mmCIF file of C-alpha atoms in Angstrom:
data_model
loop_
_atom_site.group_PDB
_atom_site.id
_atom_site.type_symbol
_atom_site.label_atom_id
_atom_site.label_comp_id
_atom_site.label_asym_id
_atom_site.label_seq_id
_atom_site.Cartn_x
_atom_site.Cartn_y
_atom_site.Cartn_z
ATOM 1 C CA MET A 625 -8.592 15.476 7.265
ATOM 2 C CA THR A 626 -8.873 11.740 7.993
ATOM 3 C CA ARG A 627 -11.842 9.366 8.148
ATOM 4 C CA ASP A 628 -11.654 9.489 11.936
ATOM 5 C CA HIS A 629 -11.772 13.295 11.917
ATOM 6 C CA LEU A 630 -14.764 13.243 9.573
ATOM 7 C CA LYS A 631 -16.642 10.701 11.728
ATOM 8 C CA THR A 632 -16.003 12.762 14.857
ATOM 9 C CA LEU A 633 -17.209 15.885 13.107
ATOM 10 C CA LEU A 634 -20.389 14.136 11.979
ATOM 11 C CA GLN A 635 -21.045 12.743 15.468
ATOM 12 C CA ASP A 636 -20.578 16.184 17.033
ATOM 13 C CA PHE A 637 -23.021 17.664 14.509
ATOM 14 C CA LYS A 638 -25.625 14.968 15.164
ATOM 15 C CA ALA A 639 -25.274 15.456 18.915
ATOM 16 C CA GLY A 640 -25.689 19.210 18.569
ATOM 17 C CA ARG A 641 -22.224 20.001 19.885
ATOM 18 C CA ILE A 642 -21.450 22.139 16.832
ATOM 19 C CA GLN A 643 -23.644 24.518 14.865
ATOM 20 C CA ASP A 644 -24.606 24.265 11.197
ATOM 21 C CA GLU A 645 -22.219 27.061 10.211
ATOM 22 C CA ASP A 646 -19.244 25.434 11.956
ATOM 23 C CA PHE A 647 -20.049 22.081 10.386
ATOM 24 C CA LEU A 648 -20.222 23.568 6.888
ATOM 25 C CA GLU A 649 -17.050 25.563 7.429
ATOM 26 C CA ALA A 650 -15.155 22.451 8.491
ATOM 27 C CA LEU A 651 -16.294 20.600 5.362
ATOM 28 C CA THR A 652 -15.467 23.444 3.000
ATOM 29 C CA ILE A 653 -11.917 24.066 4.236
ATOM 30 C CA THR A 654 -9.577 23.876 1.250
ATOM 31 C CA PRO A 655 -8.339 20.257 1.065
ATOM 32 C CA PHE A 656 -4.854 21.406 0.094
ATOM 33 C CA GLU A 657 -2.387 24.014 1.274
ATOM 34 C CA MET A 658 -0.321 26.060 -1.165
ATOM 35 C CA LEU A 659 3.206 26.821 0.023
ATOM 36 C CA GLY A 660 4.457 28.430 -3.169
ATOM 37 C CA PHE A 661 6.953 25.676 -3.939
ATOM 38 C CA ALA A 662 4.558 22.840 -3.029
ATOM 39 C CA THR A 663 0.835 22.150 -2.753
ATOM 40 C CA VAL A 664 0.259 19.804 0.179
ATOM 41 C CA ASP A 665 -2.721 17.454 -0.139
ATOM 42 C CA HIS A 666 -4.430 17.300 3.263
ATOM 43 C CA HIS A 667 -7.318 15.081 2.123
ATOM 44 C CA ARG A 668 -5.195 12.208 0.819
ATOM 45 C CA ALA A 669 -5.708 10.260 4.039
ATOM 46 C CA LEU A 670 -9.473 10.672 3.614
ATOM 47 C CA ARG A 671 -9.365 9.357 0.035
ATOM 48 C CA GLN A 672 -6.624 6.734 0.277
ATOM 49 C CA GLY A 673 -6.268 5.919 3.948
ATOM 50 C CA PHE A 674 -2.777 7.365 4.399
ATOM 51 C CA PRO A 675 -1.520 10.954 4.169
ATOM 52 C CA GLU A 676 0.808 12.413 1.568
ATOM 53 C CA VAL A 677 4.359 11.052 1.695
ATOM 54 C CA ILE A 678 7.298 13.369 0.971
ATOM 55 C CA PHE A 679 9.788 12.314 -1.701
ATOM 56 C CA CYS A 680 12.809 14.330 -0.589
ATOM 57 C CA ALA A 681 15.163 13.871 -3.535
ATOM 58 C CA GLY A 682 15.407 17.067 -5.561
ATOM 59 C CA LYS A 683 13.965 19.221 -2.775
ATOM 60 C CA THR A 684 15.938 21.618 -0.619
ATOM 61 C CA THR A 685 16.401 20.970 3.077
ATOM 62 C CA GLN A 686 14.138 23.871 3.967
ATOM 63 C CA GLN A 687 11.424 22.732 1.566
ATOM 64 C CA VAL A 688 11.372 19.269 3.137
ATOM 65 C CA ALA A 689 11.211 20.714 6.660
ATOM 66 C CA THR A 690 8.357 23.080 5.779
ATOM 67 C CA ILE A 691 6.286 20.386 4.047
ATOM 68 C CA ALA A 692 6.862 18.029 6.984
ATOM 69 C CA GLU A 693 5.721 20.657 9.465
ATOM 70 C CA THR A 694 2.604 21.321 7.367
ATOM 71 C CA ILE A 695 1.648 17.631 7.277
ATOM 72 C CA VAL A 696 2.182 17.069 10.992
ATOM 73 C CA ARG A 697 0.266 20.221 11.905
ATOM 74 C CA GLN A 698 -2.838 18.595 10.405
ATOM 75 C CA GLY A 699 -2.461 15.633 12.775
ATOM 76 C CA HIS A 700 -1.061 13.228 10.193
ATOM 77 C CA PRO A 701 1.824 10.783 10.629
ATOM 78 C CA LEU A 702 4.942 11.762 8.683
ATOM 79 C CA VAL A 703 6.848 9.651 6.174
ATOM 80 C CA ALA A 704 9.605 11.288 4.135
ATOM 81 C CA THR A 705 11.657 9.067 1.814
ATOM 82 C CA HIS A 706 15.123 9.496 0.265
ATOM 83 C CA ALA A 707 15.986 11.934 3.037
ATOM 84 C CA SER A 708 19.484 12.960 4.057
ATOM 85 C CA GLN A 709 20.816 13.373 7.575
ATOM 86 C CA ARG A 710 20.890 17.125 6.964
ATOM 87 C CA MET A 711 17.205 17.112 6.039
ATOM 88 C CA TYR A 712 16.420 15.218 9.205
ATOM 89 C CA GLN A 713 18.254 17.783 11.316
ATOM 90 C CA ALA A 714 16.076 20.507 9.777
ATOM 91 C CA VAL A 715 12.851 18.522 10.175
ATOM 92 C CA LYS A 716 13.383 17.677 13.840
ATOM 93 C CA LYS A 717 13.632 21.403 14.631
ATOM 94 C CA LYS A 718 10.059 21.786 13.375
ATOM 95 C CA VAL A 719 8.588 18.354 14.171
ATOM 96 C CA SER A 720 8.840 17.068 17.712
ATOM 97 C CA GLY A 721 9.564 13.355 17.897
ATOM 98 C CA ALA A 722 10.841 13.039 14.324
ATOM 99 C CA LYS A 723 12.996 9.944 13.827
ATOM 100 C CA TYR A 724 15.608 9.196 11.167
ATOM 101 C CA HIS A 725 15.990 5.660 9.819
ATOM 102 C CA ARG A 726 19.516 5.928 8.480
ATOM 103 C CA VAL A 727 19.679 2.716 6.442
ATOM 104 C CA ALA A 728 16.325 3.324 4.749
ATOM 105 C CA ARG A 729 16.884 7.109 4.505
ATOM 106 C CA ILE A 730 13.386 7.738 5.852
ATOM 107 C CA ILE A 731 12.154 10.352 8.319
ATOM 108 C CA THR A 732 9.077 9.374 10.323
ATOM 109 C CA SER A 733 6.923 10.908 13.006
ATOM 110 C CA GLY A 734 3.638 10.019 14.653
ATOM 111 C CA ASN A 735 1.756 6.870 15.532
ATOM 112 C CA PRO A 736 1.713 4.374 12.647
ATOM 113 C CA GLN A 737 -1.268 2.493 14.034
ATOM 114 C CA SER A 738 -4.179 4.396 12.581
ATOM 115 C CA ARG A 739 -7.611 2.953 13.344
ATOM 116 C CA ARG A 740 -8.150 1.876 9.765
ATOM 117 C CA TYR A 741 -5.068 -0.347 9.803
ATOM 118 C CA GLN A 742 -5.615 -2.111 13.135
ATOM 119 C CA LYS A 743 -7.283 -5.162 11.561
ATOM 120 C CA VAL A 744 -4.939 -6.175 8.777
ATOM 121 C CA ARG A 745 -5.059 -9.653 7.278
ATOM 122 C CA GLY A 746 -1.662 -10.784 8.535
ATOM 123 C CA ARG A 747 2.086 -10.244 8.366
ATOM 124 C CA ILE A 748 4.103 -8.761 5.545
ATOM 125 C CA VAL A 749 7.439 -10.515 5.092
ATOM 126 C CA VAL A 750 10.247 -8.471 3.528
ATOM 127 C CA VAL A 751 13.057 -10.483 1.948
ATOM 128 C CA SER A 752 16.385 -9.233 0.634
ATOM 129 C CA ALA A 753 18.619 -11.257 -1.657
ATOM 130 C CA GLY A 754 21.841 -9.703 -0.361
ATOM 131 C CA THR A 755 23.100 -7.403 2.342
ATOM 132 C CA SER A 756 23.591 -4.691 -0.293
ATOM 133 C CA ASP A 757 19.839 -4.769 -0.971
ATOM 134 C CA ILE A 758 18.908 -4.022 2.647
ATOM 135 C CA PRO A 759 18.504 -0.205 2.250
ATOM 136 C CA VAL A 760 15.719 -0.704 -0.297
ATOM 137 C CA ALA A 761 14.234 -3.548 1.764
ATOM 138 C CA GLU A 762 14.215 -1.328 4.849
ATOM 139 C CA GLU A 763 12.432 1.411 2.912
ATOM 140 C CA ALA A 764 9.703 -1.128 2.119
ATOM 141 C CA ALA A 765 9.573 -2.492 5.665
ATOM 142 C CA ILE A 766 9.348 0.884 7.401
ATOM 143 C CA THR A 767 6.698 2.097 4.952
ATOM 144 C CA ALA A 768 4.600 -0.981 5.688
ATOM 145 C CA GLU A 769 5.099 -0.545 9.447
ATOM 146 C CA MET A 770 4.069 3.111 9.318
ATOM 147 C CA MET A 771 0.867 1.987 7.615
ATOM 148 C CA GLY A 772 0.110 -0.272 10.563
ATOM 149 C CA ASN A 773 1.312 -3.677 9.391
ATOM 150 C CA PRO A 774 3.287 -6.264 11.335
ATOM 151 C CA VAL A 775 6.488 -6.866 9.369
ATOM 152 C CA GLU A 776 9.065 -9.645 9.492
ATOM 153 C CA ARG A 777 12.476 -9.299 7.839
ATOM 154 C CA LEU A 778 14.481 -12.076 6.157
ATOM 155 C CA TYR A 779 17.733 -10.600 4.875
ATOM 156 C CA ASP A 780 20.644 -11.965 2.822
ATOM 157 C CA VAL A 781 18.905 -15.141 1.665
ATOM 158 C CA GLY A 782 19.595 -14.938 -2.088
ATOM 159 C CA VAL A 783 19.879 -17.715 -4.654
ATOM 160 C CA ALA A 784 23.689 -17.912 -4.433
ATOM 161 C CA GLY A 785 22.991 -20.019 -1.343
ATOM 162 C CA ILE A 786 19.567 -21.402 -2.236
ATOM 163 C CA HIS A 787 19.309 -23.393 1.019
ATOM 164 C CA ARG A 788 18.997 -20.093 2.925
ATOM 165 C CA ILE A 789 15.653 -19.136 1.427
ATOM 166 C CA LEU A 790 14.389 -22.729 1.371
ATOM 167 C CA SER A 791 15.000 -22.948 5.115
ATOM 168 C CA GLN A 792 12.551 -20.049 5.555
ATOM 169 C CA SER A 793 9.705 -21.681 3.609
ATOM 170 C CA ARG A 794 7.418 -21.974 6.615
ATOM 171 C CA LYS A 795 7.715 -18.279 7.495
ATOM 172 C CA LEU A 796 7.102 -17.329 3.890
ATOM 173 C CA ARG A 797 3.966 -19.459 3.661
ATOM 174 C CA THR A 798 2.427 -17.823 6.730
ATOM 175 C CA ALA A 799 2.731 -14.317 5.252
ATOM 176 C CA SER A 800 -0.164 -12.397 3.713
ATOM 177 C CA VAL A 801 2.162 -10.600 1.290
ATOM 178 C CA VAL A 802 5.860 -11.090 0.535
ATOM 179 C CA ILE A 803 8.135 -8.307 -0.693
ATOM 180 C CA VAL A 804 11.309 -9.590 -2.355
ATOM 181 C CA VAL A 805 14.168 -7.169 -2.961
ATOM 182 C CA ALA A 806 17.005 -8.245 -5.243
ATOM 183 C CA GLY A 807 19.665 -6.862 -7.545
ATOM 184 C CA MET A 808 22.179 -8.690 -9.768
ATOM 185 C CA GLU A 809 20.145 -11.091 -11.967
ATOM 186 C CA GLY A 810 16.951 -10.645 -9.921
ATOM 187 C CA ALA A 811 16.128 -14.340 -9.619
ATOM 188 C CA LEU A 812 14.925 -14.495 -6.007
ATOM 189 C CA PRO A 813 11.291 -13.345 -6.555
ATOM 190 C CA SER A 814 10.710 -16.256 -8.947
ATOM 191 C CA VAL A 815 12.010 -18.706 -6.352
ATOM 192 C CA VAL A 816 9.825 -17.214 -3.624
ATOM 193 C CA GLY A 817 6.860 -17.091 -5.990
ATOM 194 C CA GLY A 818 7.182 -20.847 -6.423
ATOM 195 C CA LEU A 819 7.030 -21.408 -2.665
ATOM 196 C CA VAL A 820 4.022 -19.321 -1.598
ATOM 197 C CA GLY A 821 0.356 -18.860 -2.453
ATOM 198 C CA VAL A 822 0.174 -15.122 -1.724
ATOM 199 C CA PRO A 823 1.112 -12.040 -3.763
ATOM 200 C CA VAL A 824 4.852 -11.484 -4.182
ATOM 201 C CA ILE A 825 5.953 -7.911 -4.828
ATOM 202 C CA ALA A 826 9.343 -7.900 -6.546
ATOM 203 C CA VAL A 827 11.661 -4.921 -6.134
ATOM 204 C CA PRO A 828 14.705 -4.743 -8.436
ATOM 205 C CA THR A 829 17.651 -2.817 -7.045
ATOM 206 C CA SER A 830 20.482 -1.012 -8.796
ATOM 207 C CA ILE A 831 23.002 -3.331 -7.104
ATOM 208 C CA GLY A 832 25.178 -5.340 -9.483
ATOM 209 C CA TYR A 833 28.104 -5.358 -11.873
ATOM 210 C CA GLY A 834 28.274 -3.473 -15.169
ATOM 211 C CA ALA A 835 25.920 -5.612 -17.247
ATOM 212 C CA SER A 836 23.226 -5.282 -14.605
ATOM 213 C CA TYR A 837 22.749 -1.756 -16.021
ATOM 214 C CA ARG A 838 21.847 -0.250 -12.626
ATOM 215 C CA GLY A 839 18.924 -2.575 -12.057
ATOM 216 C CA LEU A 840 17.595 -2.941 -15.587
ATOM 217 C CA ALA A 841 18.673 -6.596 -15.795
ATOM 218 C CA ALA A 842 16.904 -7.411 -12.524
ATOM 219 C CA LEU A 843 13.820 -5.440 -13.580
ATOM 220 C CA LEU A 844 13.495 -7.330 -16.873
ATOM 221 C CA ALA A 845 14.083 -10.678 -15.170
ATOM 222 C CA MET A 846 11.332 -9.974 -12.651
ATOM 223 C CA LEU A 847 8.919 -8.791 -15.337
ATOM 224 C CA ASN A 848 9.538 -12.091 -17.139
ATOM 225 C CA SER A 849 9.103 -14.268 -14.058
ATOM 226 C CA CYS A 850 7.419 -17.608 -14.743
ATOM 227 C CA ALA A 851 6.055 -17.736 -11.186
ATOM 228 C CA ALA A 852 2.385 -16.783 -10.973
ATOM 229 C CA GLY A 853 1.472 -13.947 -8.644
ATOM 230 C CA VAL A 854 4.701 -11.945 -8.935
ATOM 231 C CA LEU A 855 4.139 -8.181 -9.255
ATOM 232 C CA VAL A 856 6.977 -5.774 -10.020
ATOM 233 C CA VAL A 857 7.670 -2.176 -9.003
ATOM 234 C CA ASN A 858 10.348 0.150 -10.329
ATOM 235 C CA VAL A 859 14.071 -0.071 -9.592
ATOM 236 C CA ASP A 860 14.890 0.783 -5.947
ATOM 237 C CA ASN A 861 11.240 1.589 -5.220
ATOM 238 C CA GLY A 862 10.986 0.090 -1.752
ATOM 239 C CA PHE A 863 8.393 2.679 -0.774
ATOM 240 C CA GLY A 864 6.092 1.659 -3.621
ATOM 241 C CA ALA A 865 6.382 -1.991 -2.639
ATOM 242 C CA GLY A 866 5.651 -1.303 1.025
ATOM 243 C CA TYR A 867 2.654 0.863 0.170
ATOM 244 C CA ALA A 868 1.189 -1.660 -2.290
ATOM 245 C CA ALA A 869 1.718 -4.530 0.155
ATOM 246 C CA SER A 870 -0.148 -2.538 2.797
ATOM 247 C CA LEU A 871 -3.130 -2.028 0.501
ATOM 248 C CA ILE A 872 -3.192 -5.766 -0.264
ATOM 249 C CA ASN A 873 -2.987 -6.561 3.458
ATOM 250 C CA LEU A 874 -5.848 -4.228 4.361
ATOM 251 C CA PRO A 875 -9.291 -5.891 4.516
ATOM 252 C CA ARG A 876 -11.884 -4.149 2.404
ATOM 253 C CA VAL A 877 -14.516 -2.451 4.550
#
């Protein structure tokens, strides 16, 4: 159930289009669905503004397809992260209109522009330090787009060629939130944080040579950033960055 569904239900009850018993039954429907291997939360959109998102890693292809079908059947948009091409093939047999974003490894379906997200504060700008960081950046960008945000991408503008990011200062300053994705030494979020007056969400990636320790070096560098307003999510967590940026970009109502 979503806020829109609940409002419609209440309006129908007030107008006398549904009876007391039907109204009560609709409100008392179990807010989750037990599938044996998963318990799907159908009221997450009502509580948090966006439905449950499927994390596909560790699940079987059939499990992903069944959960996806269950979510879409309730009228929710679908977002499934860390999905393989094989999982997508299974999902599209059950979900009409499913789309696979190969670089981001995300399966989506449905209209991202829910009514709640039509009046966001502004644009989210997603920045990647290198081309190798783009998969994580795309995960963040597509997540933010599915939550109804306008997104602009600035890719391969890392500190090895500092003039590249400096040349984008104007675009950065017009953003409501900036997501910065970087591996190696993870320096780019600090640079961006010194250029803008909005929240910067830093995403360390597991890209780098041996001493980068699969993103640990970038993570620690970002956590120790001297730039004010830099927030940090976990290694390779583009989804978490996109989701958090969307919540920041949503006006409180």
